[in-house]
Coordinates of C-alpha atoms in Angstrom, one line a residue:
M30 CA 20.4 41.2 -22.9
K31 CA 23.2 42.3 -19.9
S32 CA 25.7 41.2 -18.6
N33 CA 28.5 40.9 -15.6
M34 CA 30.9 42.8 -17.6
F35 CA 28.6 46.4 -17.1
R36 CA 29.3 47.6 -13.2
E37 CA 26.8 49.5 -11.3
V38 CA 28.1 51.7 -8.8
D39 CA 26.0 52.9 -6.0
F40 CA 27.8 52.6 -2.7
E41 CA 28.9 55.0 -0.4
Q42 CA 32.3 53.4 0.4
G43 CA 35.0 53.3 -1.8
S44 CA 37.2 55.4 -3.6
W45 CA 38.0 57.1 -7.2
I46 CA 40.9 55.1 -7.5
D47 CA 38.7 52.1 -8.1
L48 CA 36.8 53.0 -11.0
F49 CA 39.6 54.9 -12.3
V50 CA 41.7 51.1 -11.8
D51 CA 38.4 48.9 -12.4
C52 CA 37.0 50.5 -15.4
M53 CA 38.9 53.6 -17.2
L54 CA 42.5 51.0 -16.9
K55 CA 40.9 48.2 -18.0
N56 CA 38.5 49.5 -20.1
C57 CA 34.8 48.4 -18.9
P58 CA 31.6 50.2 -19.0
V59 CA 30.3 51.3 -15.7
I60 CA 27.1 53.4 -14.8
L61 CA 27.3 55.4 -12.0
C62 CA 24.2 55.9 -9.6
P63 CA 21.9 58.8 -9.1
E64 CA 24.2 60.2 -6.2
F65 CA 26.9 61.3 -8.5
T66 CA 24.5 64.2 -10.0
K67 CA 22.2 64.7 -7.1
N68 CA 23.8 68.3 -6.6
W69 CA 24.2 69.6 -10.2
Q70 CA 22.4 73.0 -10.7
S71 CA 21.2 71.4 -14.4
R72 CA 19.2 68.6 -12.3
S73 CA 17.6 71.4 -10.4
E74 CA 17.0 74.0 -12.7
W75 CA 16.5 72.3 -15.9
V76 CA 13.5 69.6 -14.3
S77 CA 10.3 70.4 -13.7
D78 CA 8.3 69.1 -10.4
D79 CA 7.0 66.2 -11.9
G80 CA 10.5 65.4 -13.2
K81 CA 10.3 66.5 -17.0
P82 CA 12.5 68.7 -18.9
F83 CA 11.7 72.5 -18.4
L84 CA 13.6 74.3 -21.2
E85 CA 12.0 77.4 -19.9
S86 CA 14.9 77.9 -17.8
L87 CA 17.2 77.4 -20.5
V88 CA 15.5 79.8 -23.0
R89 CA 15.5 82.8 -20.3
Q90 CA 19.2 82.9 -20.8
F91 CA 19.9 80.9 -23.7
G92 CA 16.9 81.3 -25.9
N93 CA 18.5 83.2 -29.0
L94 CA 21.6 80.7 -29.2
M95 CA 21.3 78.2 -32.2
I96 CA 21.3 74.8 -31.7
P97 CA 22.5 72.2 -33.8
V98 CA 19.1 69.5 -34.5
I99 CA 18.9 66.4 -36.2
D100 CA 15.9 64.6 -38.2
G101 CA 14.9 62.3 -35.6
D102 CA 14.2 59.5 -38.3
D103 CA 16.4 59.4 -40.8
Q104 CA 19.5 60.9 -39.0
C105 CA 21.0 62.3 -41.9
N106 CA 19.0 65.6 -42.1
Y107 CA 20.9 68.1 -40.3
G108 CA 20.0 71.8 -39.3
E109 CA 20.2 74.7 -36.8
M110 CA 17.5 76.7 -35.0
T111 CA 17.4 78.7 -32.2
L112 CA 16.9 77.2 -28.8
S113 CA 13.2 79.0 -28.5
D114 CA 12.0 77.5 -31.5
F115 CA 13.2 74.1 -30.4
A116 CA 11.3 74.5 -27.2
K117 CA 8.3 75.1 -28.8
Y118 CA 8.6 72.5 -30.5
F119 CA 9.5 70.4 -27.8
T120 CA 6.3 71.3 -25.4
E121 CA 3.5 72.4 -28.0
G122 CA 3.8 68.6 -29.5
G123 CA 3.2 68.5 -32.8
R124 CA 5.5 65.3 -33.1
E125 CA 5.1 63.8 -36.3
R126 CA 8.5 64.9 -37.4
L127 CA 11.5 63.9 -34.5
I128 CA 13.7 66.3 -33.8
Y129 CA 16.8 65.9 -31.5
A130 CA 19.3 68.3 -30.5
K131 CA 22.5 67.0 -30.3
D132 CA 25.9 68.0 -29.9
W133 CA 25.0 71.4 -28.6
H134 CA 28.3 72.9 -27.3
F135 CA 26.6 74.4 -24.7
Q136 CA 29.2 74.7 -22.3
R137 CA 31.2 76.6 -25.1
D138 CA 28.0 79.0 -26.6
A139 CA 26.8 79.5 -22.9
D140 CA 29.5 79.8 -21.2
C141 CA 28.4 77.9 -18.6
S142 CA 28.8 74.6 -16.8
P143 CA 26.0 73.8 -14.7
Y144 CA 27.6 70.6 -13.1
K145 CA 30.3 69.5 -11.1
L146 CA 32.6 66.3 -12.0
P147 CA 32.7 63.7 -9.7
L148 CA 37.0 62.5 -9.6
F149 CA 36.3 59.3 -11.9
L150 CA 35.7 62.0 -14.8
Q151 CA 38.1 65.3 -14.3
S152 CA 40.7 63.6 -16.2
D153 CA 40.1 65.0 -19.3
W154 CA 42.5 66.1 -21.3
F155 CA 40.4 67.2 -24.2
N156 CA 38.0 69.4 -22.1
H157 CA 40.0 70.6 -18.8
E158 CA 43.4 71.4 -20.1
E159 CA 44.5 75.3 -20.2
R160 CA 45.2 74.9 -23.9
S161 CA 42.6 73.3 -26.4
F162 CA 44.4 71.6 -28.7
V163 CA 41.4 69.4 -30.3
G164 CA 38.3 71.9 -29.5
D165 CA 35.2 71.3 -27.2
Y166 CA 34.1 67.6 -26.9
R167 CA 31.5 68.9 -24.2
F168 CA 27.5 68.6 -25.3
V169 CA 24.7 68.8 -23.9
Y170 CA 21.3 66.3 -25.8
I171 CA 17.8 67.7 -25.9
G172 CA 15.3 64.6 -27.3
V173 CA 11.6 64.0 -27.2
R174 CA 10.9 60.1 -26.8
E175 CA 11.9 57.8 -29.4
T176 CA 14.5 60.1 -30.7
W177 CA 17.8 58.2 -31.0
T178 CA 21.4 57.6 -31.9
R179 CA 22.7 54.9 -34.8
F180 CA 24.5 52.8 -34.0
H181 CA 28.6 54.2 -33.9
C182 CA 32.0 54.5 -31.9
D183 CA 33.1 57.3 -30.5
V184 CA 35.9 59.7 -32.4
M185 CA 39.7 58.7 -31.9
N186 CA 38.7 55.5 -29.8
S187 CA 37.6 58.5 -27.1
Y188 CA 36.0 57.3 -23.6
S189 CA 32.5 59.6 -23.3
W190 CA 30.1 59.6 -20.8
S191 CA 26.7 60.7 -20.5
A192 CA 24.7 62.0 -17.2
N193 CA 20.6 61.9 -17.7
V194 CA 19.4 65.6 -16.1
C195 CA 16.3 63.9 -16.6
G196 CA 14.0 61.2 -18.3
R197 CA 15.8 57.6 -19.5
K198 CA 17.3 56.6 -22.0
L199 CA 17.9 52.5 -23.4
W200 CA 21.9 51.6 -24.7
Y201 CA 23.0 49.1 -26.5
F202 CA 26.8 48.1 -26.3
V203 CA 29.0 46.1 -28.6
P204 CA 32.6 45.0 -26.3
A205 CA 35.6 45.7 -29.1
G206 CA 35.3 43.5 -31.5
G207 CA 31.7 42.6 -31.3
E208 CA 31.1 45.1 -34.1
E209 CA 32.2 43.1 -36.5
H210 CA 28.8 41.3 -36.7
F211 CA 27.8 44.0 -38.0
R212 CA 30.3 45.3 -40.0
T213 CA 27.8 46.1 -43.7
G214 CA 30.6 47.1 -45.9
K215 CA 34.5 47.9 -45.8
E216 CA 34.2 50.9 -43.7
T217 CA 30.6 50.5 -42.6
Y218 CA 28.8 49.1 -40.2
A219 CA 24.6 49.1 -39.4
A220 CA 22.6 52.2 -38.5
D221 CA 20.4 50.1 -36.3
I222 CA 21.5 46.8 -35.1
R223 CA 17.7 46.1 -33.7
E224 CA 16.9 44.1 -37.0
Y225 CA 19.7 42.1 -36.6
R226 CA 19.2 40.6 -33.5
D227 CA 20.2 37.3 -34.6
R228 CA 23.7 38.0 -34.4
W229 CA 23.9 39.3 -31.0
Q230 CA 24.3 36.9 -29.1
K231 CA 27.9 36.1 -30.9
A232 CA 28.6 40.0 -30.8
G233 CA 28.1 40.3 -27.3
V234 CA 25.4 42.8 -26.7
I235 CA 25.0 44.3 -23.8
E236 CA 21.2 46.1 -22.9
V237 CA 21.5 48.9 -20.3
I238 CA 18.2 51.2 -19.1
Q239 CA 19.7 54.3 -18.0
E240 CA 17.3 56.2 -15.7
E241 CA 17.1 60.1 -14.2
G242 CA 20.4 61.0 -13.0
E243 CA 22.7 58.2 -13.7
I244 CA 26.2 58.7 -15.5
V245 CA 26.9 56.0 -18.1
F246 CA 30.6 55.9 -18.8
V247 CA 31.6 54.1 -22.6
P248 CA 34.9 52.9 -23.0
S249 CA 37.5 53.5 -25.8
S250 CA 36.1 51.7 -29.0
W251 CA 33.4 49.9 -27.8
F252 CA 29.9 50.7 -30.2
H253 CA 27.1 51.8 -29.0
Q254 CA 23.3 52.5 -29.9
V255 CA 21.3 55.0 -27.7
H256 CA 17.1 55.5 -27.6
N257 CA 15.4 57.9 -25.5
L258 CA 12.4 56.2 -23.8
E259 CA 11.3 59.6 -22.9
D260 CA 11.6 63.1 -23.3
T261 CA 15.1 63.8 -22.5
I262 CA 18.1 65.5 -21.4
S263 CA 21.9 64.3 -21.0
I264 CA 25.3 66.1 -20.7
N265 CA 27.7 64.7 -22.4
H266 CA 31.8 64.4 -23.1
N267 CA 34.1 63.0 -25.2
F268 CA 37.5 62.8 -23.9
I269 CA 40.6 61.0 -23.8
N270 CA 43.7 61.0 -20.6
S271 CA 46.1 59.0 -19.6
S272 CA 44.1 55.4 -19.7
N273 CA 43.5 55.4 -23.3
V274 CA 45.9 58.0 -25.1
D275 CA 48.0 55.0 -26.6
M276 CA 44.2 53.6 -27.8
A277 CA 43.8 56.8 -29.3
L278 CA 46.8 56.6 -31.1
S279 CA 46.4 53.6 -32.7
A280 CA 43.1 54.8 -33.7
I281 CA 44.8 57.6 -35.6
Q282 CA 47.7 55.0 -37.2
K283 CA 44.7 53.2 -38.8
R284 CA 42.8 56.3 -39.9
I285 CA 46.4 57.0 -41.3
Q286 CA 46.2 53.6 -43.0
E287 CA 42.9 53.6 -44.3
I288 CA 43.4 57.4 -46.1
V289 CA 46.4 56.3 -47.9
A290 CA 44.5 53.1 -49.1
E291 CA 41.9 55.6 -50.2
I292 CA 44.2 58.1 -52.3
E293 CA 47.1 55.6 -52.9
D294 CA 46.1 55.7 -56.8
S295 CA 46.8 59.8 -56.9
R296 CA 50.3 58.8 -55.0
N297 CA 52.3 60.0 -58.5
M298 CA 50.2 63.2 -58.0
F299 CA 52.7 64.1 -55.7
T300 CA 56.0 64.1 -54.3
D301 CA 56.6 61.8 -51.2
E302 CA 56.4 65.0 -48.9
E303 CA 53.2 66.3 -50.6
F304 CA 51.9 63.0 -50.4
V305 CA 52.0 63.1 -46.4
T306 CA 50.8 66.3 -46.2
Q307 CA 47.9 65.4 -48.2
V308 CA 47.2 62.7 -45.7
Q309 CA 47.3 64.5 -42.6
L310 CA 45.1 67.5 -44.4
I311 CA 42.5 64.4 -44.6
L312 CA 43.0 63.2 -41.1
K313 CA 42.7 66.7 -39.3
A314 CA 39.2 67.0 -41.1
D315 CA 38.0 64.0 -39.9
S316 CA 39.6 63.9 -36.5
K317 CA 40.3 68.0 -35.7
V318 CA 43.7 66.5 -34.8
D319 CA 47.2 65.6 -37.3
V320 CA 50.0 63.8 -35.9
A321 CA 51.4 66.9 -35.3
T322 CA 49.5 68.2 -33.6
F323 CA 49.4 65.6 -31.0
I324 CA 52.7 66.1 -30.7
D325 CA 52.4 69.2 -29.8
F326 CA 49.3 68.3 -27.2
L327 CA 52.1 65.4 -25.8
D328 CA 54.8 68.2 -25.1
Y329 CA 52.5 70.1 -23.6
L330 CA 51.6 68.0 -21.3
I331 CA 55.1 66.7 -20.4
S332 CA 56.2 69.7 -19.6
D333 CA 52.8 70.6 -17.2
R334 CA 53.3 67.0 -15.7
S335 CA 57.3 67.3 -14.9
L336 CA 56.1 70.6 -12.7
R337 CA 53.2 68.7 -10.9
A338 CA 54.9 65.2 -10.4
T339 CA 57.0 64.6 -7.6
F340 CA 57.9 61.4 -8.5
C341 CA 58.0 59.2 -11.4
W342 CA 55.3 56.4 -12.0
I343 CA 57.9 53.0 -12.3
C344 CA 57.2 49.1 -12.6
P345 CA 59.4 46.8 -11.8
R346 CA 57.6 44.0 -14.5
H347 CA 57.1 46.5 -17.7
V348 CA 59.0 49.0 -19.9
N349 CA 55.8 50.1 -21.8
V350 CA 53.9 51.4 -19.0
F351 CA 50.4 50.4 -21.5
D352 CA 51.5 46.8 -20.8
C353 CA 50.9 47.3 -17.1
K354 CA 46.8 47.8 -17.8
K355 CA 46.8 44.0 -19.0
D356 CA 48.4 42.5 -16.5
A357 CA 46.4 42.1 -13.2
K358 CA 49.2 41.9 -10.5
C359 CA 50.5 45.9 -11.5
L360 CA 46.7 47.0 -11.5
N361 CA 46.2 45.5 -8.1
R362 CA 49.8 46.9 -6.7
A363 CA 49.3 50.1 -8.4
K364 CA 45.7 50.3 -6.6
N365 CA 46.9 49.4 -3.2
E366 CA 49.7 51.6 -3.4
W367 CA 47.8 54.4 -4.5
K368 CA 44.1 54.3 -2.2
K369 CA 46.8 53.9 1.1
Q370 CA 48.0 57.6 0.6
C371 CA 44.4 58.2 -0.4
S372 CA 42.7 61.1 1.8
C373 CA 39.6 62.1 -1.0
G374 CA 37.3 61.0 1.1
S375 CA 34.1 58.6 -0.6
V376 CA 33.6 58.2 -4.3
F377 CA 31.6 60.7 -4.2
A378 CA 34.3 63.2 -3.6
D379 CA 34.8 66.0 -6.3
T380 CA 37.7 67.7 -4.9
M381 CA 41.3 65.4 -5.0
C382 CA 43.5 65.3 -2.6
N383 CA 47.2 66.3 -2.6
S384 CA 48.5 62.5 -2.8
C385 CA 46.1 61.6 -5.7
R386 CA 47.0 64.7 -7.8
D387 CA 50.7 63.4 -7.2
W388 CA 50.1 59.8 -7.9
L389 CA 48.0 61.0 -10.9
A390 CA 50.8 63.4 -12.4
A391 CA 52.9 60.4 -12.2
Y392 CA 51.6 58.1 -13.8
E393 CA 50.3 61.0 -16.7
L394 CA 54.1 62.3 -17.1
S395 CA 55.0 58.8 -18.0
C396 CA 52.1 57.6 -20.3
C397 CA 52.9 60.9 -22.0
I398 CA 56.5 60.2 -22.9
E399 CA 55.3 56.6 -24.0
A400 CA 52.5 58.1 -26.2
R401 CA 54.8 60.6 -27.6
R402 CA 57.4 58.0 -28.5
M403 CA 54.6 56.0 -30.0
C404 CA 53.8 59.2 -32.1
A405 CA 57.3 60.3 -33.7
A406 CA 57.1 56.0 -35.1
I407 CA 54.1 56.9 -36.5
R408 CA 54.7 56.8 -40.4
V409 CA 52.4 57.2 -43.5

């Protein structure tokens, strides 16, 4: 089942600003047509003439690299193997056992990024800042037909995008809040929502097929489940930016509350300061970031954007900049004013004009300042 909440972009006219406002700020899913990836190096070098994955190209350069793999049946048996060994499995058959290469930090391990992001996806505070506070969240997935990823929500309420270099995927999306129909325990959800089809209508399940070359954008806090309909290679990022940093902080606050509840019985073993430290240690182990690290991250962004911004982003209707995302008048005003000065060209542009850089820096600075205030208010 599909819904009008899921937007498909295949037009040649327009601006990346439309996508930034209508998808990121409004937190709505979108699928971008193959035009966005047609010039990617990966789509020419990693795909054979018949449209199948061409792993020989990767093996020639990176065959000795160790890559993470998972048992495609129970999705619990994680391990590693060389890319060369995985390619033999992938190309020579013998697929009684399904193996899925997932979460491979290809860009980090291979020191290579065989793609160029469209403007819509370039505002990425995790993977494109000069300083890394949370590590690398860029991945390559290589899956044989019928491998899949269980029902889940992305870490820290981050956005994610997934580009099919080749192959096709079937996605099941559930809008934020609908995941409660698939809750199986206090902190657990169904692994496979296909077993609960009687709940789909109430949960608002959206079913989408992603074709070769298309990019799927996943909003913050949207649960999803993904199936490889064919042998498939995809490139994926998780990220936060000015549009969802408030949701990332909400996820951190929620996780802190959960951790406190989990270890409350041992509170009397610690001083108050020691208990807070224990909570933050668990939080960092779970999410790769604790509150202090996030504050350092925001302080860096505030300093950097203060140098870039040529004006301040001020809303006459709201004190809190994040409230603007909930106001259609604010969004329309921002979009129209922003687009008046934009000279980036079509929606497929990959280089941002100076005016857009100024607007984005001003908006990011305002969001970082408000997020810094929110972060300082978090209590255990």
